[in-house]
Structures are given as C-alpha cells and as structure tokens.
Coordinates of C-alpha atoms in Angstrom, one line a residue:
A1 CA 0.0 0.0 0.0
D2 CA 1.1 3.6 -0.5
G3 CA 1.5 4.4 3.2
F4 CA -1.4 3.3 5.3
S5 CA -3.5 6.4 5.8
D6 CA -6.6 4.4 5.0
I7 CA -5.5 1.2 6.6
Y8 CA -5.1 1.1 10.4
R9 CA -7.0 2.6 13.4
L10 CA -4.9 3.2 16.5
E11 CA -6.5 3.6 19.9
L12 CA -4.5 4.9 22.8
G13 CA -4.9 3.7 26.4
S14 CA -6.3 7.1 27.4
G15 CA -9.1 6.7 24.9
E16 CA -7.7 9.4 22.5
V17 CA -8.1 8.3 18.8
L18 CA -5.3 9.0 16.4
R19 CA -5.3 8.8 12.6
V20 CA -2.1 7.4 11.0
T21 CA -1.6 9.9 8.2
E22 CA 1.9 11.3 8.2
L23 CA 3.3 8.1 9.7
A24 CA 4.5 6.7 6.4
T25 CA 6.4 9.8 5.4
G26 CA 10.0 9.0 4.8
V27 CA 9.4 5.2 5.2
S28 CA 9.6 3.5 1.8
G29 CA 8.2 0.1 0.7
I30 CA 6.0 -0.4 3.8
T31 CA 3.6 -3.2 2.9
A32 CA 1.9 -4.1 6.1
M33 CA 2.0 -3.4 9.9
S34 CA 2.2 -5.9 12.7
P35 CA -0.5 -5.8 15.4
A36 CA 2.3 -5.5 18.0
M37 CA 2.1 -2.0 19.5
S38 CA 2.9 -0.2 22.8
V39 CA 2.0 3.3 24.1
A40 CA 3.9 5.3 26.8
S41 CA 1.5 6.3 29.5
E42 CA 3.2 9.6 30.3
T43 CA 4.7 10.9 27.0
G44 CA 2.2 9.4 24.6
T45 CA 4.9 7.9 22.4
V46 CA 3.7 5.0 20.3
V47 CA 6.1 2.2 19.4
F48 CA 5.0 -0.5 16.9
S49 CA 6.5 -3.1 14.5
V50 CA 6.1 -3.2 10.8
F51 CA 6.6 -6.2 8.4
D52 CA 8.7 -4.4 5.7
E53 CA 10.3 -6.2 2.7
F54 CA 9.9 -9.6 4.4
E55 CA 11.5 -8.4 7.6
Y56 CA 10.2 -6.9 10.9
H57 CA 11.2 -3.3 11.8
V58 CA 10.3 -1.3 14.9
Y59 CA 9.2 2.4 14.5
S60 CA 8.0 5.1 17.0
V61 CA 5.9 8.2 16.7
D62 CA 5.0 11.0 19.1
S63 CA 1.2 11.0 19.5
R64 CA 1.2 14.8 20.0
D65 CA 2.4 15.2 16.4
M66 CA -0.6 13.3 15.1
P67 CA -3.8 15.0 13.8
E68 CA -6.9 14.7 15.9
E69 CA -9.3 13.6 13.2
A70 CA -10.6 10.0 13.6
V71 CA -10.6 7.3 11.0
R72 CA -13.7 5.2 10.4
V73 CA -13.1 1.4 10.6
A74 CA -15.5 0.8 7.8
E75 CA -13.2 2.7 5.4
L76 CA -10.2 0.4 6.1
D77 CA -8.9 -2.0 3.5
R78 CA -8.9 -5.3 5.4
S79 CA -6.9 -7.2 2.7
A80 CA -3.8 -5.3 3.8
R81 CA -4.0 -6.7 7.3
M82 CA -2.8 -10.1 6.2
L83 CA 0.7 -10.9 7.4
P84 CA 2.5 -11.7 5.2
P85 CA 0.8 -9.9 2.3
K86 CA -2.1 -11.8 0.8
D87 CA -0.7 -11.9 -2.7
P88 CA 3.1 -11.2 -2.4
E89 CA 5.1 -10.4 -5.5
V90 CA 8.1 -12.4 -4.1
P91 CA 7.6 -16.0 -2.9
S92 CA 7.7 -16.2 0.9
R93 CA 10.0 -18.7 2.6
I94 CA 7.9 -18.4 5.8
A95 CA 4.7 -19.2 3.9
R96 CA 6.4 -22.2 2.3
F97 CA 7.4 -23.6 5.7
L98 CA 3.9 -23.0 7.1
D99 CA 2.5 -25.0 4.2
D100 CA 4.9 -27.9 4.7
P101 CA 4.5 -29.1 8.4
E102 CA 6.8 -32.1 7.8
S103 CA 9.9 -30.2 6.6
T104 CA 11.5 -30.1 10.1
L105 CA 10.4 -33.7 11.1
P106 CA 12.7 -36.7 10.8
A107 CA 12.1 -38.7 7.6
Q108 CA 9.7 -41.6 7.7
G109 CA 11.4 -44.9 8.6
T110 CA 14.3 -43.2 10.4
Y111 CA 14.9 -43.8 14.1
P112 CA 17.2 -42.1 16.7
R113 CA 20.6 -43.7 17.1
D114 CA 20.0 -44.4 20.8
A115 CA 17.0 -46.5 19.9
A116 CA 19.1 -49.0 17.8
R117 CA 20.4 -52.3 19.2
D118 CA 22.5 -55.1 17.9
Y119 CA 21.0 -57.8 15.7
D120 CA 20.2 -60.9 17.7
R121 CA 20.3 -64.2 15.9
S122 CA 18.8 -66.2 18.7
L123 CA 15.2 -67.5 18.5
S124 CA 12.5 -65.8 20.5
L125 CA 8.9 -66.6 21.0
D126 CA 6.5 -65.1 18.4
Y127 CA 3.2 -66.4 19.6
I128 CA 1.4 -69.4 21.2
T129 CA -1.8 -70.8 19.8
Q130 CA -4.9 -71.0 21.9
P131 CA -4.3 -74.0 24.3
T132 CA -7.1 -76.6 24.4
A133 CA -7.9 -78.9 27.3
A134 CA -10.6 -81.4 28.1
V135 CA -11.3 -83.8 31.0
G136 CA -14.0 -86.5 31.2
Q137 CA -14.9 -89.6 33.2
D138 CA -17.2 -92.6 32.7
R139 CA -17.5 -96.2 33.9
F140 CA -14.3 -97.1 32.0
G141 CA -12.1 -94.5 33.6
T142 CA -10.9 -90.9 33.3
L143 CA -10.0 -89.1 30.0
A144 CA -7.8 -86.1 29.6
A145 CA -6.9 -84.4 26.3
G146 CA -5.4 -81.1 25.1
S147 CA -3.1 -79.5 22.6
V148 CA -0.9 -76.4 22.2
A149 CA 1.6 -75.1 19.6
A150 CA 4.3 -72.4 19.8
F151 CA 6.3 -70.6 17.1
F152 CA 9.7 -69.0 17.4
S153 CA 11.9 -66.9 15.1
D154 CA 14.8 -64.5 15.0
M155 CA 14.5 -60.7 14.5
L156 CA 14.5 -60.9 10.7
G157 CA 12.3 -64.0 10.4
N158 CA 15.1 -65.9 8.6
R159 CA 15.1 -68.8 11.1
N160 CA 11.8 -70.2 12.2
L161 CA 10.8 -73.0 14.6
G162 CA 7.4 -74.5 15.2
V163 CA 6.6 -76.9 18.0
A164 CA 3.2 -78.6 18.6
V165 CA 2.0 -81.1 21.2
Q166 CA -1.2 -83.0 21.6
A167 CA -2.4 -85.4 24.2
Q168 CA -5.5 -87.6 24.5
G169 CA -6.2 -90.6 26.6
T170 CA -3.1 -92.4 27.6
L171 CA 0.7 -92.0 27.0
R172 CA 0.3 -94.0 23.8
D173 CA -1.9 -91.2 22.5
L174 CA 0.7 -88.5 23.1
G175 CA 1.9 -86.9 19.8
G176 CA 3.8 -83.9 18.6
Q177 CA 5.7 -82.3 15.7
V178 CA 8.8 -80.1 15.3
V179 CA 9.6 -78.1 12.1
Y180 CA 12.6 -75.9 11.6
Q181 CA 13.2 -73.6 8.6
N182 CA 16.2 -71.5 7.6
L183 CA 15.8 -68.7 5.0
E184 CA 19.0 -66.8 5.5
R185 CA 20.4 -67.5 2.1
R186 CA 19.1 -68.1 -1.4
W187 CA 19.2 -71.8 -0.7
N188 CA 16.4 -72.3 1.8
W189 CA 16.3 -75.5 3.9
G190 CA 14.3 -77.1 6.6
A191 CA 13.8 -80.3 8.5
G192 CA 11.1 -81.7 10.7
G193 CA 9.7 -84.8 12.4
G194 CA 7.0 -86.0 14.7
R195 CA 4.6 -88.6 15.8
V196 CA 0.9 -88.3 15.2
P197 CA -1.5 -90.9 16.7
L198 CA -5.0 -91.2 15.1
R199 CA -7.8 -93.0 17.0
F200 CA -10.7 -94.9 15.4
F201 CA -13.6 -96.6 17.1
Q202 CA -15.8 -99.5 16.0
Q203 CA -18.4 -101.5 17.9
G204 CA -20.1 -104.9 17.4
I205 CA -23.1 -106.4 19.2
G206 CA -24.0 -110.1 19.6
R207 CA -25.5 -112.7 22.0
T208 CA -24.1 -115.7 23.8
P209 CA -25.9 -119.1 23.6
Q210 CA -27.4 -118.3 27.0
G211 CA -29.0 -115.2 25.6
N212 CA -26.7 -112.6 27.2
L213 CA -26.0 -109.4 25.3
V214 CA -22.3 -109.0 24.3
V215 CA -20.9 -105.6 23.3
Q216 CA -17.4 -105.4 21.8
E217 CA -15.7 -102.1 21.4
D218 CA -12.4 -101.7 19.5
L219 CA -10.1 -98.7 19.8
I220 CA -7.7 -98.7 16.9
R221 CA -4.7 -96.5 16.8
L222 CA -2.9 -95.5 13.6
N223 CA 0.5 -94.1 14.6
Q224 CA 2.3 -92.0 11.9
T225 CA 5.9 -91.4 12.7
Q226 CA 7.7 -89.2 10.2
G227 CA 11.0 -87.4 9.5
F228 CA 11.6 -85.2 6.5
G229 CA 13.9 -82.6 5.0
L230 CA 13.2 -79.7 2.6
L231 CA 15.5 -77.7 0.2
S232 CA 14.6 -75.0 -2.2
Y233 CA 16.4 -72.5 -4.5
A234 CA 14.9 -69.3 -5.7
I235 CA 15.5 -68.6 -9.4
N236 CA 13.9 -65.2 -9.0
Q237 CA 11.1 -63.6 -7.0
T238 CA 8.4 -65.8 -8.7
R239 CA 10.2 -69.0 -9.6
R240 CA 11.9 -71.6 -7.5
V241 CA 13.0 -75.3 -7.4
E242 CA 12.1 -77.5 -4.5
F243 CA 13.5 -80.8 -3.2
S244 CA 12.1 -83.0 -0.4
A245 CA 12.8 -86.4 1.1
G246 CA 11.4 -88.2 4.1
L247 CA 10.7 -91.5 5.8
T248 CA 7.3 -92.4 7.2
R249 CA 6.2 -95.4 9.2
Y250 CA 2.6 -96.4 9.9
S251 CA 2.1 -98.7 12.8
F252 CA -1.1 -100.0 14.4
D253 CA -2.4 -100.7 17.9
L254 CA -5.7 -102.3 19.1
E255 CA -7.5 -102.2 22.4
R256 CA -10.6 -104.4 22.7
I257 CA -13.1 -104.0 25.4
T258 CA -15.8 -106.8 25.8
L259 CA -18.9 -106.2 27.9
E260 CA -21.5 -108.9 28.7
Y261 CA -24.9 -108.1 30.1
N262 CA -27.4 -110.7 31.4
Q263 CA -31.1 -110.6 30.5
A264 CA -31.8 -108.3 33.5
G265 CA -29.4 -105.7 32.1
Q266 CA -26.6 -106.3 34.7
L267 CA -22.9 -106.2 33.7
V268 CA -21.6 -109.7 34.3
R269 CA -18.3 -109.6 32.5
F270 CA -15.7 -107.0 31.6
S271 CA -12.5 -107.7 29.8
E272 CA -9.8 -105.6 28.1
T273 CA -7.4 -107.3 25.6
S274 CA -4.9 -106.4 22.9
P275 CA -5.2 -109.0 20.1
D276 CA -2.1 -107.9 18.1
D277 CA -2.5 -110.9 15.7
Q278 CA -5.5 -109.1 14.2
L279 CA -3.5 -106.0 13.3
P280 CA -2.0 -105.3 9.9
A281 CA 1.8 -105.3 9.6
P282 CA 3.6 -101.9 9.9
T283 CA 4.1 -100.0 6.7
T284 CA 7.3 -98.1 6.0
L285 CA 7.6 -95.6 3.0
A286 CA 10.6 -93.7 1.8
E287 CA 9.6 -90.7 -0.3
A288 CA 11.5 -88.1 -2.4
S289 CA 10.3 -85.5 -4.8
V290 CA 11.5 -82.5 -7.0
A291 CA 9.2 -79.7 -8.1
W292 CA 9.3 -76.6 -10.3
V293 CA 7.1 -73.9 -8.7
G294 CA 5.9 -70.5 -9.9
D295 CA 3.7 -67.8 -8.4
N296 CA 3.2 -64.2 -9.5
S297 CA -0.4 -64.0 -8.4
Y298 CA -2.1 -61.3 -6.4
F299 CA -4.4 -62.4 -3.6
G300 CA -7.7 -60.5 -2.9
F301 CA -9.7 -60.7 0.2
T302 CA -10.8 -64.3 -0.3
S303 CA -9.0 -65.7 -3.4
P304 CA -6.4 -64.7 -6.0
V305 CA -7.5 -62.1 -8.5
R306 CA -4.6 -61.7 -10.9
G307 CA -1.6 -63.5 -12.3
E308 CA -0.8 -67.2 -12.4
R309 CA 0.4 -70.1 -10.3
F310 CA 1.8 -73.5 -11.2
R311 CA 3.5 -76.5 -9.8
V312 CA 5.1 -79.5 -11.6
E313 CA 6.2 -82.2 -9.3
L314 CA 7.7 -85.7 -9.7
G315 CA 7.9 -88.0 -6.7
R316 CA 9.0 -91.5 -5.9
T317 CA 7.8 -93.8 -3.1
A318 CA 9.7 -97.0 -2.1
G319 CA 9.5 -99.5 0.7
T320 CA 6.4 -101.5 1.5
A321 CA 4.9 -99.9 -1.6
D322 CA 6.7 -98.8 -4.7
F323 CA 5.2 -96.3 -7.1
G324 CA 5.7 -92.9 -8.7
T325 CA 3.7 -89.7 -8.3
I326 CA 3.0 -86.9 -10.8
L327 CA 1.4 -83.6 -9.8
L328 CA 0.5 -81.0 -12.5
D329 CA -1.2 -77.9 -11.3
Y330 CA -1.8 -74.7 -13.3
R331 CA -4.0 -71.7 -12.3
R332 CA -4.6 -68.5 -14.3
Y333 CA -6.4 -65.4 -13.1
M334 CA -7.5 -62.9 -15.7
N335 CA -8.7 -59.5 -14.4
P336 CA -10.2 -57.4 -17.2
A337 CA -11.8 -55.0 -14.7
S338 CA -11.0 -54.1 -11.1
N339 CA -14.1 -55.9 -9.8
L340 CA -14.1 -58.9 -12.1
T341 CA -11.9 -62.0 -12.4
F342 CA -12.0 -65.0 -14.6
A343 CA -10.2 -67.9 -12.9
V344 CA -9.2 -71.3 -14.5
R345 CA -7.4 -74.3 -12.9
G346 CA -6.2 -77.6 -14.4
L347 CA -5.0 -80.2 -12.0
H348 CA -3.8 -83.8 -12.3
V349 CA -2.6 -86.0 -9.4
G350 CA -1.6 -89.5 -10.3
R351 CA 0.1 -92.6 -8.8
Y352 CA 1.8 -94.8 -11.4
G353 CA 3.5 -98.2 -11.1
S354 CA 2.9 -101.8 -11.9
E355 CA 3.3 -102.9 -8.3
L356 CA 0.7 -100.3 -7.2
D357 CA -1.8 -101.6 -9.7
R358 CA -1.2 -105.2 -8.5
K359 CA -1.8 -104.3 -4.9
V360 CA -5.0 -102.5 -5.9
T361 CA -6.4 -105.7 -7.5
D362 CA -4.9 -108.1 -4.8
P363 CA -7.5 -108.5 -2.1
N364 CA -4.7 -109.3 0.5
R365 CA -3.0 -105.9 -0.2
S366 CA -5.9 -103.7 -1.4
G367 CA -6.0 -101.7 1.8
L368 CA -2.3 -100.7 1.8
I369 CA -2.6 -97.7 -0.5
Q370 CA -6.0 -96.1 -0.4
P371 CA -7.3 -94.5 -3.6
Q372 CA -7.6 -90.8 -4.0
F373 CA -11.0 -89.2 -3.6
L374 CA -12.2 -86.8 -6.3
G375 CA -15.1 -85.4 -4.2
W376 CA -13.1 -83.2 -1.9
Q377 CA -14.8 -79.8 -2.0
T378 CA -11.6 -78.1 -2.9
F379 CA -11.7 -80.2 -6.1
M380 CA -15.4 -80.7 -6.9
R381 CA -18.3 -79.0 -5.2
G382 CA -21.5 -81.1 -4.9
Y383 CA -19.8 -84.5 -4.4
S384 CA -18.7 -84.3 -0.8
E385 CA -18.4 -87.7 0.9
H386 CA -20.9 -86.8 3.7
S387 CA -23.5 -85.6 1.2
F388 CA -24.3 -89.1 -0.2
E389 CA -27.5 -90.9 0.7
R390 CA -28.5 -94.5 0.8
R391 CA -31.1 -94.0 -2.0
E392 CA -28.3 -93.1 -4.4
C393 CA -26.9 -96.6 -4.1
I394 CA -27.9 -100.0 -5.5
A395 CA -29.2 -102.5 -2.9
P396 CA -27.8 -106.1 -3.0
R397 CA -29.6 -108.7 -4.9
D398 CA -31.7 -111.2 -2.8
G399 CA -30.7 -109.3 0.3
E400 CA -27.1 -110.7 0.2
G401 CA -23.8 -109.0 -0.3
I402 CA -23.1 -105.3 0.3
G403 CA -24.5 -103.9 -2.9
S404 CA -22.8 -101.1 -4.8
C405 CA -22.9 -97.3 -5.1
P406 CA -21.6 -96.2 -8.6
A407 CA -22.3 -92.5 -7.8
Y408 CA -19.7 -92.6 -5.0
E409 CA -17.3 -95.3 -6.4
R410 CA -16.6 -93.4 -9.6
L411 CA -15.0 -90.7 -7.4
L412 CA -12.2 -93.1 -6.3
G413 CA -9.0 -93.9 -8.2
N414 CA -5.2 -93.7 -8.1
R415 CA -5.4 -90.9 -10.7
I416 CA -7.6 -87.9 -10.8
A417 CA -8.0 -84.9 -13.2
V418 CA -9.8 -81.7 -12.4
L419 CA -10.9 -78.7 -14.4
N420 CA -12.3 -75.7 -12.6
T421 CA -13.6 -72.3 -13.9
E422 CA -15.0 -69.4 -11.9
V423 CA -16.2 -65.9 -12.4
R424 CA -15.4 -63.9 -9.3
V425 CA -17.0 -60.6 -8.2
P426 CA -16.0 -58.8 -5.0
L427 CA -19.5 -57.9 -3.7
V428 CA -18.4 -56.3 -0.4
G429 CA -14.9 -54.8 0.1
T430 CA -13.3 -51.4 0.1
D431 CA -13.6 -48.3 -2.0
R432 CA -10.7 -49.5 -4.1
Y433 CA -11.7 -53.2 -4.5
G434 CA -15.3 -54.1 -4.0
I435 CA -18.8 -53.0 -5.2
V436 CA -20.0 -52.2 -1.7
D437 CA -17.6 -50.3 0.6
F438 CA -17.8 -52.2 3.9
G439 CA -14.4 -53.6 4.9
F440 CA -15.6 -55.4 8.1
L441 CA -16.8 -58.5 6.2
P442 CA -15.3 -58.8 2.6
T443 CA -17.5 -61.0 0.5
E444 CA -16.9 -62.5 -2.9
I445 CA -19.6 -64.0 -5.2
S446 CA -18.5 -66.5 -7.8
F447 CA -20.2 -68.6 -10.5
F448 CA -18.5 -71.9 -11.0
A449 CA -18.3 -75.0 -13.1
D450 CA -16.3 -78.0 -11.9
A451 CA -15.4 -81.1 -13.9
G452 CA -13.4 -84.1 -12.9
L453 CA -12.5 -87.7 -13.6
A454 CA -11.0 -90.5 -11.4
W455 CA -9.5 -93.7 -12.8
D456 CA -6.6 -96.2 -12.6
S457 CA -5.4 -99.3 -14.5
A458 CA -7.9 -101.6 -12.7
R459 CA -10.8 -99.2 -13.3
P460 CA -10.2 -97.4 -16.7
A461 CA -11.9 -94.2 -17.6
N462 CA -14.9 -93.9 -19.9
L463 CA -15.3 -90.5 -21.4
E464 CA -19.0 -91.0 -22.2
L465 CA -21.0 -87.9 -21.2
T466 CA -24.0 -89.3 -19.4
R467 CA -25.7 -88.7 -16.0
S468 CA -25.8 -92.2 -14.8
S469 CA -23.4 -95.1 -15.4
A470 CA -21.5 -97.8 -13.4
D471 CA -18.3 -96.9 -15.3
R472 CA -15.7 -94.2 -14.5
I473 CA -17.4 -91.4 -16.3
P474 CA -16.6 -87.6 -16.0
V475 CA -18.5 -85.8 -13.3
V476 CA -19.6 -82.2 -13.5
S477 CA -21.2 -79.6 -11.2
T478 CA -22.2 -76.0 -11.6
G479 CA -23.5 -73.4 -9.2
V480 CA -22.9 -70.2 -7.3
S481 CA -20.8 -69.6 -4.1
A482 CA -20.1 -66.9 -1.6
R483 CA -16.8 -66.6 0.2
F484 CA -16.5 -64.5 3.4
N485 CA -13.4 -63.2 5.1
V486 CA -14.3 -63.5 8.7
L487 CA -12.2 -60.9 10.6
G488 CA -9.1 -62.1 8.8
F489 CA -9.2 -65.3 10.8
M490 CA -10.7 -67.7 8.3
I491 CA -12.3 -67.8 4.9
L492 CA -15.7 -69.5 4.8
E493 CA -17.4 -70.6 1.6
V494 CA -21.1 -71.3 1.2
Y495 CA -22.2 -72.7 -2.1
Y496 CA -25.2 -74.1 -3.9
A497 CA -24.2 -76.8 -6.4
E498 CA -26.0 -78.9 -9.0
P499 CA -24.1 -82.2 -9.4
W500 CA -25.1 -83.4 -12.8
Q501 CA -23.9 -87.0 -12.2
R502 CA -26.1 -87.4 -9.1
P503 CA -29.6 -87.0 -10.5
V504 CA -31.2 -88.6 -7.4
K505 CA -29.5 -86.1 -5.0
G506 CA -30.0 -83.0 -7.2
G507 CA -28.9 -79.5 -6.2
H508 CA -28.0 -78.9 -2.6
W509 CA -26.1 -76.5 -0.3
G510 CA -22.7 -77.0 1.1
F511 CA -19.9 -75.1 2.9
Q512 CA -16.2 -75.4 3.6
I513 CA -13.5 -73.4 5.4
A514 CA -10.9 -72.7 2.7
P515 CA -9.7 -69.8 0.5
G516 CA -10.3 -69.8 -3.2
W517 CA -7.9 -71.9 -5.3

C-alpha cells in the first residue's frame, strides 16, 4: 500500500483516537503493519513493529504530532491486514514452511541412534496358539486331552521353529511335531519330524448261547511317525526349485473291550485285551520329490484375483509300496476389470507303477494304499463324501452282499484330473476393491463350473457324457458360491451346487473353510 492512511485505526490507552496519516512519510516500501504496539502512558509515544520487505522493523511516533481527526473502521482495507501480504510479489519462505508441516520432522522410517540395538540371531517366542484342554470320566475311567503349539523366530524372520504337542487318553496317544526352517540365504532348507496318533472306534453287538448281550468295542490307533527334509532354491522372486525327502512309518495298535450283560441288564463280565494278531503289519515308506514352482499371483480378500500359479512335481515312493507320483497344477487369473476376475485351474494328481496296480487288485493288499478321492470340496463341489445318501446306491440282490454305489465309487482312483472355472466378483470390500464399501466382512460372489475324472489301471476311464453309469465317467457340477473373510481369521465358503452325475440327489447346499484356489 502507499503508506497506510486508510489502513489502520490506532487507539491509545487514554481513549484518544489518532489517525495514521503522516506516519509513512520517509518510510519506503512499507507493505503491512504488525499488530504488536505499545503506548507510553506519560509521554504518549507510540512504538510499533512493521513487516517491511519480508523483515520486521520497529518504529516510533509522538502522539502529539498526530492530527486529531478520527478514522472510520468501515473505510479500512482489510486485505492489507494479512501478514505476510495476501498476494506477495516475491515467494515467501515463511509461507512455504507453514504449508509444509513435515519439513523439520525426521524422515519416515528413520529412528534415533540411541533406539538402535545389535541384531540378535537367537530365536525368541513369536506367539502361542490357543491351548485346548478337556477332562472326562465314565465307567471305563478318566480321560484327559489337550493341545498347544508355539512358534519361534529371530529378529528378521530368517530362522523359524514350530513346536506342537497333543495329548488324549493315555501316554500311547501322546503326539507332537517339530519343524525348523532356515531362510538366511538363497538356498532355503528345513527339517522336521514327529509322531501323530490317530484314533478310530468300531463296535459290534451279539449274543451268547445263554441269551446274554455282548458288546465289543475296538479302539484302533494308527501311529504315523515321520521325519523329512526340505530344500529350495529361488531362481527369482516368482520361480523356485524345491526338493524334499522323508521317511514315514505307519504302525497300528488295538485295544478291545468286551462287555457282557445278562437278561436283566446287569454287567456280568468286563475284559480288556490287545489282540495284536488281528492288526496289519507296519508300513514303511521312503519318499523323495522334486518340483518346479511359480507364483506371480495377487491375492484379494478371499482368493487370487490376478496373475498365475503353477507346480510341476515328480515323486517316488519306495518301501512297503513302490510307485511314482505326478502332480501337474496350473492356475490362471484374468482381471479385465477391477471388480471382475476369470479364474481357470487344471489339476492332475496320479500314482503310477505296476506294483501299485497289482496291490489294488490283490485282495490281500488292497487296503495298503487307499485310492484318492475326487469329491473333496476343494476339487469338486457337490460331491462331498458326507452328502451321499442310501437312496443313491444299489441294494444287494436277494438281500445278500453289500451292494454297490456307482455315484460314489466313480470318485475313487489312483489318478484324478480336475478342471475348474470361476467368475469372481467382490461384492463387499473397500472403495478400491469391491462394489459395496464395507471392509468389516469382505464377501466374494462366484459362479463356478467344476469337472473331474477318477481312474486307474484296474478301473479305466470312460469319457462318455452321461448322467448315470456304473463306469468311471466324468462328473460335472455347476452353481454359485459366496466366500466370506471372517475378521481375517478364516475364509468361509457357502455354495449351492448342481451335481449333474447325481440325478437322485440333485442341487444342494454345502460349505467349507478354505480360501479360493
């Protein structure tokens, strides 16, 4: 401004009003005045500061030299009161600092030197899973069971250790597992071992010649004792080679409890035996494999949404059984729009070997290597083992034999092939990924079509497209599913599937706890 005769109104402590008119005489380049001002109570000298040419200067004036005419506030130009000037001709360094509140703060990710400490290679506890415990008692005794797992690692997560323990029943039911992994170098390696007991129950009822009721209860234990080693080499961030080798032994244990009741319902005999002669011989298997693995996919809230994943693995098993294994798994995720994904998977898992085929057809060894099941819900929806009903099977002729169930039996074989397709839409998510912005329960809707085939040398495949046949025909299901990310803890899938090779069963609901493939 040219001086500030029409700018400021100064009011003295005595109530006398002064007009700033001659104040700017001899002061050049004054652009604004600071509100800081002091008045001498005896002499009437006014001292004030002025922001002049981007610097503060202090001036004084004798109030007796000022005219007595007052200045109206309404006539003042309020834009000149801005400090610094509202529209300066020269950029203001002060204004730039005020607009950048982070200029004097430490850079993100930096820490004070006194907060640093030396790298510690020792393992420390990361977390412990929720322990479980149960205690029960009945006429046969007291039962106690429980489990817990703990995970350890170093500061960088290069060395990891996992330990798990489970207990149920007696000392023979005590099991556990230990796994160690080292990721310090490009060659990653790991080792582990453990013992896992599995318990199975079966019961039979009969009568003695005297008419007493006899109840026979068998507790069967399958003990899996295993040791293994892992080795992998990363070609790049998305490709690696994996090697594995291990030794597994399956042993069996049987406890038989016999209860005899008289016709009055009183317990007259109790016996506990261990008939080892009725147990199968232990099974020992040595396994080795090599795999080529790739993964450049991007995972959404419940399933992958972009990229591809594949695994090509060759394995060999020797020992009580001798056969080879082939695993071919390829998955592709096409994302033409942010809220739309087309997913395709092709999978083959097969066991090959003449000795394996012989043991499948040999009734004395048929139970050694169980066939693979195509109906797992992660493979085929609509063919779950627990969804089959008696009316889908064929009753035995003349009331003899065990009958057959082609709808279920066609899902068993040493070799399976699966083809899956899905159209995935994130119904509930965030503003960046999802149609509805509600991040507390991400939900994905998908329309799917699953097809599969199970076969082996004893039960060859028949590629006939029919809905009912006793042969190993392809099975197909279509439907819609919804996957929910429950608080980041688990992914729950609820689906409605139409299994086309189960015309008696028809469409039905199902669910599973698993992320999308």
